[in-house]
Amino acid sequence: MARSSKPAPEEDFEEHILDTDVGDEMRTSFLEYAYSVIYSRALPDARDGLKPVQRRLLYTMDDMGLRSDRGHVKSARPVGEVMGKLHPHGDSAIYDALVRLVQPWSLRLPLADGHGNFGSQDDPPAAMRYTEIRMNAAAEAMTASINEDTVDFRPNYDGRETEPVVLPSALPNLLVNGASGIAVGMATNIAPHNLIEVVQALRHLLTTPTADLDDLMRFIPGPDLPTGGKIVGLEGIRDAYATGNGSFRMRASTRIENVTPRKKGIVVTELPYNVGPEKVIEAIKKLVQAKKLQGISDIKNLTDRHKGLQLVIELKNGFIPESILEQLFKSTPMESSFGINAVALVDGQPRTLGLKQMLEVYLGHRIDVVRRRTSFRRGKAADRLHLLDGLMLALVDIDEVIQLIRGSDNRTEAKERLMSVFDLSEIQATYILDLTLGRLTKYDRIEVEKEIAELRRVIEELDAILGDEKLLRKVVGDELAEMAKTFGTPRRTVLLESSGQTKTSAAPLEVADDPCWALLSTTGLLARTSDDSPIGAVDRRVKHDTIVSAVRTTARGEIGVITASGRVRRINVLDLPALPPTAQSPNLQGGLPLTEIVDLDAAPLALMTFDETGPGIALGTRQGIVKRVRPEHLSRDEWDLISLADGDVVVGAAVLGTGDEQLAFVTSDAQLLYFSASLVRPQGRSGGGVAGIKLAPGQRVVAFNAVSQVDGAHVVTVAGSDDALPGTQTGAVKVSPLSIYPPKGRATGGVRCQRLLKGEDGLLLAWVGDGPPMASATSGSPVDLPAVSDRRDGSGVPAAQPIAAVAGPPAAEPGVAVVTPSDVQD
């Protein structure tokens, strides 16, 4: 066919042009872009603490069945599923988010389990085709009950799939793992926290909605960073908790030791959050090459999977290590700041949240999730009960049912006749018609009756939860406690309220050999007073700390640290930071962690002096052995005080003042025994001690101490379950005077000091000592103890929060000053 050369009508070439103001168009397009970045990419939801890509990854892995009890798959599989169905962005951004879920130095509680090279603090990960991934148990807790109508779903970007608006999130992920992101016009930066502490605060807020910030900070004193280290100065943390904005300084954990027989060095064991060792090495090399930092001869990175981070900075002879360490903190990333800007989405709007607001938003979400889950399960149980009620009617008159069905012309007629004759619903009639003959036996009838009874009981329990707000909140609290028990770990980051000065004046000539006190706290901080002022009248129950051991010494003297392994490690008092006169309170402001001063093979129990003229030291072991030994000032740094049997450890140590003290044992089955120290003959260091208390089979000693006088001494016992994770169980506490218990001879069985109730397997912790007792939590914050009870075998009172340590007032004269921490028992 020939092409026509006739021109098209003029109206076909008419143009339709819409005039638009450039400013309006730019403004509209920019707002749409900003909205997309804020809501779809950069900011987490305050309920589950996840950004959209993280939420889509966890939901997709759950939907693919990549759970912790199944094998790993190539990381490219979930990345491809997320990109194709839910996340309209590039695979590199999705894989980067997946990698972060695996890294333990990025998240306080990782949400994925990976095989392969997922990078380091300095190096990027391998490509997703080389790594493998699956969910871990924590990720499963985030998605648990998602198929029980607990959260809303919405269409994906093309309307072909659906995705959850938020995850059920059985874990308070926003606070535990923190968040960071940069949007358009706003950003977020939230520090990670300790799961156990967050759960304690949440449970307290459930029972006391009017709790203020000070109440909550008793449970959450500060962030707990994945890489450990120290936080120096808590003022910015309180500001951040109050307003959502604040900052704090992070400092590396270091210790000064002899790296060679003739050289000292600085060993870095923990770095600030998001700081890798290579960054530190590079910064130090630049400073040394520019001659801005002197005294460093070499730096080695000895980090491996077994020892963890270990950065060794060798120093030249003639330089003071403390001065160089201060320059490193000042000029390198070994000290850096973290700015908290707690911005998250609440009801679809970005808001800056304080600590209480973040906790309240999460609790509101969990209450709604549990309510919806309970309603869903109640509906499922009611539907099943409805079917079984109809089945029971048919089984009672089974002959008539069979005759009715056989007399019907078709299935429709049989269903209608069943509904009419037996007053059944259509669902019940259909269910009966679908039954097989094998379901008509007597055994099946009995099973149906049991199932009906169980369903009625379940429905009654679910109705009770739905009808009682207090019971609903209790369910939420119990589930949070289970999460803390399952996934909780001890605090890694040390909190220092003061400036944390680590310069300790190593052997300066201007320091006189004046009398002072050496102090050891619950959180493992060591310090010395600047003079010999009495500290016996100072209240030990202060914020964030409790003194557990205090000995009188001199500034140039030496003291020993007694450990659970029965060894003593000598340290110089001059290496301890001196507290200024205004800070001589038991919170050890400015103290140093014990691990930065000396390496220990076991938990520290007490401090001691090397006074060979005194009555000596009393030691008590887990297997009920007691020993008195006089200290010896040996030439080496560490030696044994007792020869322990296999499996035995020292649970308590007491520095005796007169030799007439009473030695007290408390066992795991709540038996107490005390007798005079004069009944124990002193032995040499190689001695193994003598029998102190007779133990029942399977029991152990949980506390040992010495008291100067029975009158005025107290006994503190905490009972609970042995299966609970340490630090998650509050336990039942009993405080009683020691005088109500009769003394008995050495190597006898003692008397009962607390009655164990149902669910209490034994004592979790115990203490016997002079003066009124003081208790503290893992974070060092004080825990209120119940009133003194005069009942010898009375039961305990539930504690406000888990107790980590108990101590009495420090002795004004050399004598007893010791506590048995719970971590020595296991």
PDB file of C-alpha atoms in Angstrom, residues 305-522:
ATOM      1  CA  ARG A 305      39.270 -14.139  68.439  1.00  0.00           C
ATOM      2  CA  HIS A 306      40.427 -15.699  71.708  1.00  0.00           C
ATOM      3  CA  LYS A 307      41.875 -12.726  73.591  1.00  0.00           C
ATOM      4  CA  GLY A 308      39.661 -10.102  72.004  1.00  0.00           C
ATOM      5  CA  LEU A 309      40.928  -6.574  71.509  1.00  0.00           C
ATOM      6  CA  GLN A 310      44.519  -6.081  72.667  1.00  0.00           C
ATOM      7  CA  LEU A 311      46.422  -3.037  71.470  1.00  0.00           C
ATOM      8  CA  VAL A 312      49.897  -2.799  73.039  1.00  0.00           C
ATOM      9  CA  ILE A 313      51.591   0.618  73.056  1.00  0.00           C
ATOM     10  CA  GLU A 314      55.242   0.233  74.092  1.00  0.00           C
ATOM     11  CA  LEU A 315      56.815   3.204  75.876  1.00  0.00           C
ATOM     12  CA  LYS A 316      60.371   4.477  75.971  1.00  0.00           C
ATOM     13  CA  ASN A 317      62.251   4.371  79.240  1.00  0.00           C
ATOM     14  CA  GLY A 318      62.152   7.559  81.263  1.00  0.00           C
ATOM     15  CA  PHE A 319      58.598   8.571  80.331  1.00  0.00           C
ATOM     16  CA  ILE A 320      55.691   8.505  82.775  1.00  0.00           C
ATOM     17  CA  PRO A 321      52.986   6.184  81.351  1.00  0.00           C
ATOM     18  CA  GLU A 322      50.139   8.125  82.949  1.00  0.00           C
ATOM     19  CA  SER A 323      51.179  11.357  81.238  1.00  0.00           C
ATOM     20  CA  ILE A 324      51.384   9.666  77.829  1.00  0.00           C
ATOM     21  CA  LEU A 325      48.002   8.057  78.417  1.00  0.00           C
ATOM     22  CA  GLU A 326      46.465  11.460  79.092  1.00  0.00           C
ATOM     23  CA  GLN A 327      47.914  12.754  75.785  1.00  0.00           C
ATOM     24  CA  LEU A 328      46.460   9.725  73.974  1.00  0.00           C
ATOM     25  CA  PHE A 329      43.026  10.417  75.423  1.00  0.00           C
ATOM     26  CA  LYS A 330      43.312  14.050  74.409  1.00  0.00           C
ATOM     27  CA  SER A 331      44.671  13.626  70.894  1.00  0.00           C
ATOM     28  CA  THR A 332      43.420  10.256  69.560  1.00  0.00           C
ATOM     29  CA  PRO A 333      40.071   8.450  69.174  1.00  0.00           C
ATOM     30  CA  MET A 334      40.837   6.569  72.408  1.00  0.00           C
ATOM     31  CA  GLU A 335      38.502   9.159  73.880  1.00  0.00           C
ATOM     32  CA  SER A 336      35.577  10.404  71.823  1.00  0.00           C
ATOM     33  CA  SER A 337      32.134  11.828  72.393  1.00  0.00           C
ATOM     34  CA  PHE A 338      28.715  10.398  71.604  1.00  0.00           C
ATOM     35  CA  GLY A 339      25.902  12.824  70.921  1.00  0.00           C
ATOM     36  CA  ILE A 340      22.438  11.498  71.722  1.00  0.00           C
ATOM     37  CA  ASN A 341      19.640  12.817  69.513  1.00  0.00           C
ATOM     38  CA  ALA A 342      16.728  10.511  70.236  1.00  0.00           C
ATOM     39  CA  VAL A 343      14.459  11.076  67.240  1.00  0.00           C
ATOM     40  CA  ALA A 344      12.024   8.300  66.300  1.00  0.00           C
ATOM     41  CA  LEU A 345       8.631   7.910  64.639  1.00  0.00           C
ATOM     42  CA  VAL A 346       5.648   8.019  67.002  1.00  0.00           C
ATOM     43  CA  ASP A 347       2.226   7.610  65.402  1.00  0.00           C
ATOM     44  CA  GLY A 348       3.854   8.314  62.050  1.00  0.00           C
ATOM     45  CA  GLN A 349       5.436  11.587  63.158  1.00  0.00           C
ATOM     46  CA  PRO A 350       9.127  12.198  63.987  1.00  0.00           C
ATOM     47  CA  ARG A 351       9.518  13.167  67.640  1.00  0.00           C
ATOM     48  CA  THR A 352      12.403  13.765  70.025  1.00  0.00           C
ATOM     49  CA  LEU A 353      11.947  11.408  72.962  1.00  0.00           C
ATOM     50  CA  GLY A 354      13.287  11.284  76.494  1.00  0.00           C
ATOM     51  CA  LEU A 355      13.935   8.051  78.354  1.00  0.00           C
ATOM     52  CA  LYS A 356      10.483   7.791  79.932  1.00  0.00           C
ATOM     53  CA  GLN A 357       8.757   8.607  76.647  1.00  0.00           C
ATOM     54  CA  MET A 358      10.661   5.846  74.830  1.00  0.00           C
ATOM     55  CA  LEU A 359       9.744   3.364  77.560  1.00  0.00           C
ATOM     56  CA  GLU A 360       6.081   4.444  77.535  1.00  0.00           C
ATOM     57  CA  VAL A 361       5.788   4.154  73.740  1.00  0.00           C
ATOM     58  CA  TYR A 362       7.242   0.642  73.823  1.00  0.00           C
ATOM     59  CA  LEU A 363       5.037  -0.445  76.720  1.00  0.00           C
ATOM     60  CA  GLY A 364       1.951   0.894  74.945  1.00  0.00           C
ATOM     61  CA  HIS A 365       2.923  -1.127  71.881  1.00  0.00           C
ATOM     62  CA  ARG A 366       3.512  -4.336  73.850  1.00  0.00           C
ATOM     63  CA  ILE A 367       0.227  -3.940  75.746  1.00  0.00           C
ATOM     64  CA  ASP A 368      -1.592  -3.538  72.433  1.00  0.00           C
ATOM     65  CA  VAL A 369       0.251  -6.550  70.947  1.00  0.00           C
ATOM     66  CA  VAL A 370      -0.576  -8.799  73.916  1.00  0.00           C
ATOM     67  CA  ARG A 371      -4.204  -7.638  73.907  1.00  0.00           C
ATOM     68  CA  ARG A 372      -4.603  -8.352  70.185  1.00  0.00           C
ATOM     69  CA  ARG A 373      -2.802 -11.673  70.507  1.00  0.00           C
ATOM     70  CA  THR A 374      -5.028 -12.685  73.425  1.00  0.00           C
ATOM     71  CA  SER A 375      -8.163 -11.699  71.498  1.00  0.00           C
ATOM     72  CA  PHE A 376      -6.975 -13.684  68.463  1.00  0.00           C
ATOM     73  CA  ARG A 377      -6.237 -16.784  70.520  1.00  0.00           C
ATOM     74  CA  ARG A 378      -9.558 -16.430  72.305  1.00  0.00           C
ATOM     75  CA  GLY A 379     -11.340 -16.327  68.952  1.00  0.00           C
ATOM     76  CA  LYS A 380      -9.474 -19.399  67.699  1.00  0.00           C
ATOM     77  CA  ALA A 381     -10.300 -21.306  70.883  1.00  0.00           C
ATOM     78  CA  ALA A 382     -13.961 -20.268  70.699  1.00  0.00           C
ATOM     79  CA  ASP A 383     -14.217 -21.420  67.077  1.00  0.00           C
ATOM     80  CA  ARG A 384     -12.710 -24.774  67.955  1.00  0.00           C
ATOM     81  CA  LEU A 385     -15.002 -25.140  70.968  1.00  0.00           C
ATOM     82  CA  HIS A 386     -18.002 -24.388  68.771  1.00  0.00           C
ATOM     83  CA  LEU A 387     -17.063 -27.249  66.429  1.00  0.00           C
ATOM     84  CA  LEU A 388     -16.470 -29.680  69.290  1.00  0.00           C
ATOM     85  CA  ASP A 389     -19.786 -28.790  70.968  1.00  0.00           C
ATOM     86  CA  GLY A 390     -21.558 -29.754  67.772  1.00  0.00           C
ATOM     87  CA  LEU A 391     -19.480 -32.933  67.502  1.00  0.00           C
ATOM     88  CA  MET A 392     -20.434 -33.946  71.048  1.00  0.00           C
ATOM     89  CA  LEU A 393     -24.109 -33.572  70.191  1.00  0.00           C
ATOM     90  CA  ALA A 394     -23.589 -35.882  67.219  1.00  0.00           C
ATOM     91  CA  LEU A 395     -21.603 -38.440  69.236  1.00  0.00           C
ATOM     92  CA  VAL A 396     -24.329 -38.647  71.886  1.00  0.00           C
ATOM     93  CA  ASP A 397     -26.940 -39.610  69.265  1.00  0.00           C
ATOM     94  CA  ILE A 398     -24.610 -41.119  66.710  1.00  0.00           C
ATOM     95  CA  ASP A 399     -27.080 -43.765  65.554  1.00  0.00           C
ATOM     96  CA  GLU A 400     -29.707 -41.142  64.804  1.00  0.00           C
ATOM     97  CA  VAL A 401     -27.123 -38.999  63.020  1.00  0.00           C
ATOM     98  CA  ILE A 402     -26.049 -41.887  60.805  1.00  0.00           C
ATOM     99  CA  GLN A 403     -29.667 -42.792  60.036  1.00  0.00           C
ATOM    100  CA  LEU A 404     -30.455 -39.152  59.192  1.00  0.00           C
ATOM    101  CA  ILE A 405     -27.495 -38.887  56.825  1.00  0.00           C
ATOM    102  CA  ARG A 406     -28.283 -42.218  55.128  1.00  0.00           C
ATOM    103  CA  GLY A 407     -31.900 -41.134  54.631  1.00  0.00           C
ATOM    104  CA  SER A 408     -30.914 -37.905  52.879  1.00  0.00           C
ATOM    105  CA  ASP A 409     -30.782 -37.673  49.109  1.00  0.00           C
ATOM    106  CA  ASN A 410     -27.665 -35.502  48.961  1.00  0.00           C
ATOM    107  CA  ARG A 411     -25.131 -33.662  51.099  1.00  0.00           C
ATOM    108  CA  THR A 412     -27.066 -30.409  51.080  1.00  0.00           C
ATOM    109  CA  GLU A 413     -30.200 -32.095  52.372  1.00  0.00           C
ATOM    110  CA  ALA A 414     -28.210 -33.958  55.035  1.00  0.00           C
ATOM    111  CA  LYS A 415     -26.654 -30.714  56.255  1.00  0.00           C
ATOM    112  CA  GLU A 416     -30.034 -28.952  56.424  1.00  0.00           C
ATOM    113  CA  ARG A 417     -31.628 -31.860  58.301  1.00  0.00           C
ATOM    114  CA  LEU A 418     -28.720 -31.963  60.800  1.00  0.00           C
ATOM    115  CA  MET A 419     -29.110 -28.232  61.410  1.00  0.00           C
ATOM    116  CA  SER A 420     -32.842 -28.592  61.899  1.00  0.00           C
ATOM    117  CA  VAL A 421     -32.980 -31.746  64.040  1.00  0.00           C
ATOM    118  CA  PHE A 422     -29.965 -31.116  66.315  1.00  0.00           C
ATOM    119  CA  ASP A 423     -30.078 -27.304  66.276  1.00  0.00           C
ATOM    120  CA  LEU A 424     -26.558 -27.046  64.802  1.00  0.00           C
ATOM    121  CA  SER A 425     -24.938 -24.200  62.955  1.00  0.00           C
ATOM    122  CA  GLU A 426     -23.863 -24.594  59.347  1.00  0.00           C
ATOM    123  CA  ILE A 427     -20.202 -24.814  60.387  1.00  0.00           C
ATOM    124  CA  GLN A 428     -20.967 -27.559  62.922  1.00  0.00           C
ATOM    125  CA  ALA A 429     -23.060 -29.529  60.445  1.00  0.00           C
ATOM    126  CA  THR A 430     -20.361 -29.316  57.782  1.00  0.00           C
ATOM    127  CA  TYR A 431     -17.732 -30.464  60.292  1.00  0.00           C
ATOM    128  CA  ILE A 432     -19.842 -33.523  61.226  1.00  0.00           C
ATOM    129  CA  LEU A 433     -20.373 -34.459  57.584  1.00  0.00           C
ATOM    130  CA  ASP A 434     -16.592 -34.303  57.035  1.00  0.00           C
ATOM    131  CA  LEU A 435     -15.882 -36.773  59.851  1.00  0.00           C
ATOM    132  CA  THR A 436     -14.458 -40.203  59.090  1.00  0.00           C
ATOM    133  CA  LEU A 437     -15.811 -43.359  60.713  1.00  0.00           C
ATOM    134  CA  GLY A 438     -12.570 -43.665  62.676  1.00  0.00           C
ATOM    135  CA  ARG A 439     -13.554 -40.598  64.734  1.00  0.00           C
ATOM    136  CA  LEU A 440     -16.683 -42.306  66.152  1.00  0.00           C
ATOM    137  CA  THR A 441     -14.961 -44.556  68.720  1.00  0.00           C
ATOM    138  CA  LYS A 442     -15.346 -44.282  72.489  1.00  0.00           C
ATOM    139  CA  TYR A 443     -11.719 -43.211  72.798  1.00  0.00           C
ATOM    140  CA  ASP A 444     -12.267 -40.270  70.462  1.00  0.00           C
ATOM    141  CA  ARG A 445     -15.310 -39.227  72.478  1.00  0.00           C
ATOM    142  CA  ILE A 446     -13.191 -39.151  75.639  1.00  0.00           C
ATOM    143  CA  GLU A 447     -10.527 -37.143  73.839  1.00  0.00           C
ATOM    144  CA  VAL A 448     -13.141 -34.663  72.621  1.00  0.00           C
ATOM    145  CA  GLU A 449     -14.449 -34.215  76.158  1.00  0.00           C
ATOM    146  CA  LYS A 450     -10.912 -33.528  77.441  1.00  0.00           C
ATOM    147  CA  GLU A 451     -10.271 -31.029  74.663  1.00  0.00           C
ATOM    148  CA  ILE A 452     -13.552 -29.249  75.387  1.00  0.00           C
ATOM    149  CA  ALA A 453     -12.655 -28.940  79.067  1.00  0.00           C
ATOM    150  CA  GLU A 454      -9.189 -27.617  78.192  1.00  0.00           C
ATOM    151  CA  LEU A 455     -10.627 -25.110  75.705  1.00  0.00           C
ATOM    152  CA  ARG A 456     -13.103 -23.806  78.291  1.00  0.00           C
ATOM    153  CA  ARG A 457     -10.235 -23.337  80.748  1.00  0.00           C
ATOM    154  CA  VAL A 458      -8.118 -21.528  78.159  1.00  0.00           C
ATOM    155  CA  ILE A 459     -10.997 -19.267  77.152  1.00  0.00           C
ATOM    156  CA  GLU A 460     -11.616 -18.434  80.809  1.00  0.00           C
ATOM    157  CA  GLU A 461      -7.954 -17.448  81.267  1.00  0.00           C
ATOM    158  CA  LEU A 462      -7.925 -15.371  78.078  1.00  0.00           C
ATOM    159  CA  ASP A 463     -11.179 -13.639  79.070  1.00  0.00           C
ATOM    160  CA  ALA A 464      -9.611 -12.796  82.425  1.00  0.00           C
ATOM    161  CA  ILE A 465      -6.654 -11.150  80.694  1.00  0.00           C
ATOM    162  CA  LEU A 466      -8.888  -9.186  78.331  1.00  0.00           C
ATOM    163  CA  GLY A 467     -11.137  -8.072  81.175  1.00  0.00           C
ATOM    164  CA  ASP A 468      -8.480  -6.999  83.674  1.00  0.00           C
ATOM    165  CA  GLU A 469      -5.958  -4.300  82.738  1.00  0.00           C
ATOM    166  CA  LYS A 470      -3.726  -5.172  85.701  1.00  0.00           C
ATOM    167  CA  LEU A 471      -3.567  -8.823  84.639  1.00  0.00           C
ATOM    168  CA  LEU A 472      -2.800  -7.761  81.070  1.00  0.00           C
ATOM    169  CA  ARG A 473       0.084  -5.584  82.264  1.00  0.00           C
ATOM    170  CA  LYS A 474       1.320  -8.466  84.430  1.00  0.00           C
ATOM    171  CA  VAL A 475       1.473 -10.708  81.357  1.00  0.00           C
ATOM    172  CA  VAL A 476       3.513  -8.031  79.566  1.00  0.00           C
ATOM    173  CA  GLY A 477       5.869  -7.749  82.556  1.00  0.00           C
ATOM    174  CA  ASP A 478       6.321 -11.516  82.843  1.00  0.00           C
ATOM    175  CA  GLU A 479       7.163 -11.806  79.158  1.00  0.00           C
ATOM    176  CA  LEU A 480       9.709  -9.000  79.472  1.00  0.00           C
ATOM    177  CA  ALA A 481      11.289 -10.781  82.437  1.00  0.00           C
ATOM    178  CA  GLU A 482      11.559 -13.930  80.331  1.00  0.00           C
ATOM    179  CA  MET A 483      13.299 -11.948  77.589  1.00  0.00           C
ATOM    180  CA  ALA A 484      15.822 -10.593  80.107  1.00  0.00           C
ATOM    181  CA  LYS A 485      16.403 -14.088  81.472  1.00  0.00           C
ATOM    182  CA  THR A 486      16.944 -15.510  77.985  1.00  0.00           C
ATOM    183  CA  PHE A 487      18.977 -12.774  76.305  1.00  0.00           C
ATOM    184  CA  GLY A 488      20.326 -10.621  79.142  1.00  0.00           C
ATOM    185  CA  THR A 489      24.065 -10.263  79.707  1.00  0.00           C
ATOM    186  CA  PRO A 490      26.057  -8.373  82.365  1.00  0.00           C
ATOM    187  CA  ARG A 491      26.923  -4.715  81.855  1.00  0.00           C
ATOM    188  CA  ARG A 492      30.029  -4.113  79.741  1.00  0.00           C
ATOM    189  CA  THR A 493      30.530  -0.355  80.052  1.00  0.00           C
ATOM    190  CA  VAL A 494      31.855   1.192  83.263  1.00  0.00           C
ATOM    191  CA  LEU A 495      30.145   4.420  84.305  1.00  0.00           C
ATOM    192  CA  LEU A 496      32.286   7.099  85.952  1.00  0.00           C
ATOM    193  CA  GLU A 497      30.485  10.113  87.393  1.00  0.00           C
ATOM    194  CA  SER A 498      33.554  12.350  87.606  1.00  0.00           C
ATOM    195  CA  SER A 499      36.032  13.424  84.958  1.00  0.00           C
ATOM    196  CA  GLY A 500      37.661  10.022  85.209  1.00  0.00           C
ATOM    197  CA  GLN A 501      41.212  11.283  85.462  1.00  0.00           C
ATOM    198  CA  THR A 502      43.570   8.356  85.119  1.00  0.00           C
ATOM    199  CA  LYS A 503      46.778  10.180  85.964  1.00  0.00           C
ATOM    200  CA  THR A 504      47.825   8.572  89.240  1.00  0.00           C
ATOM    201  CA  SER A 505      51.150  10.246  89.981  1.00  0.00           C
ATOM    202  CA  ALA A 506      53.274   7.127  89.553  1.00  0.00           C
ATOM    203  CA  ALA A 507      55.923   7.444  92.288  1.00  0.00           C
ATOM    204  CA  PRO A 508      56.220  11.248  92.310  1.00  0.00           C
ATOM    205  CA  LEU A 509      58.689  12.451  94.968  1.00  0.00           C
ATOM    206  CA  GLU A 510      56.332  15.127  96.286  1.00  0.00           C
ATOM    207  CA  VAL A 511      53.819  12.567  97.567  1.00  0.00           C
ATOM    208  CA  ALA A 512      54.447  11.835 101.236  1.00  0.00           C
ATOM    209  CA  ASP A 513      53.896   8.442 102.821  1.00  0.00           C
ATOM    210  CA  ASP A 514      50.779   9.638 104.675  1.00  0.00           C
ATOM    211  CA  PRO A 515      48.139   7.309 106.135  1.00  0.00           C
ATOM    212  CA  CYS A 516      45.113   6.689 103.933  1.00  0.00           C
ATOM    213  CA  TRP A 517      42.384   4.167 103.162  1.00  0.00           C
ATOM    214  CA  ALA A 518      42.312   1.863 100.127  1.00  0.00           C
ATOM    215  CA  LEU A 519      38.783   1.235  98.857  1.00  0.00           C
ATOM    216  CA  LEU A 520      37.189  -1.409  96.590  1.00  0.00           C
ATOM    217  CA  SER A 521      33.639  -0.953  95.242  1.00  0.00           C
ATOM    218  CA  THR A 522      30.908  -3.244  93.966  1.00  0.00           C
TER     219      THR A 522
END
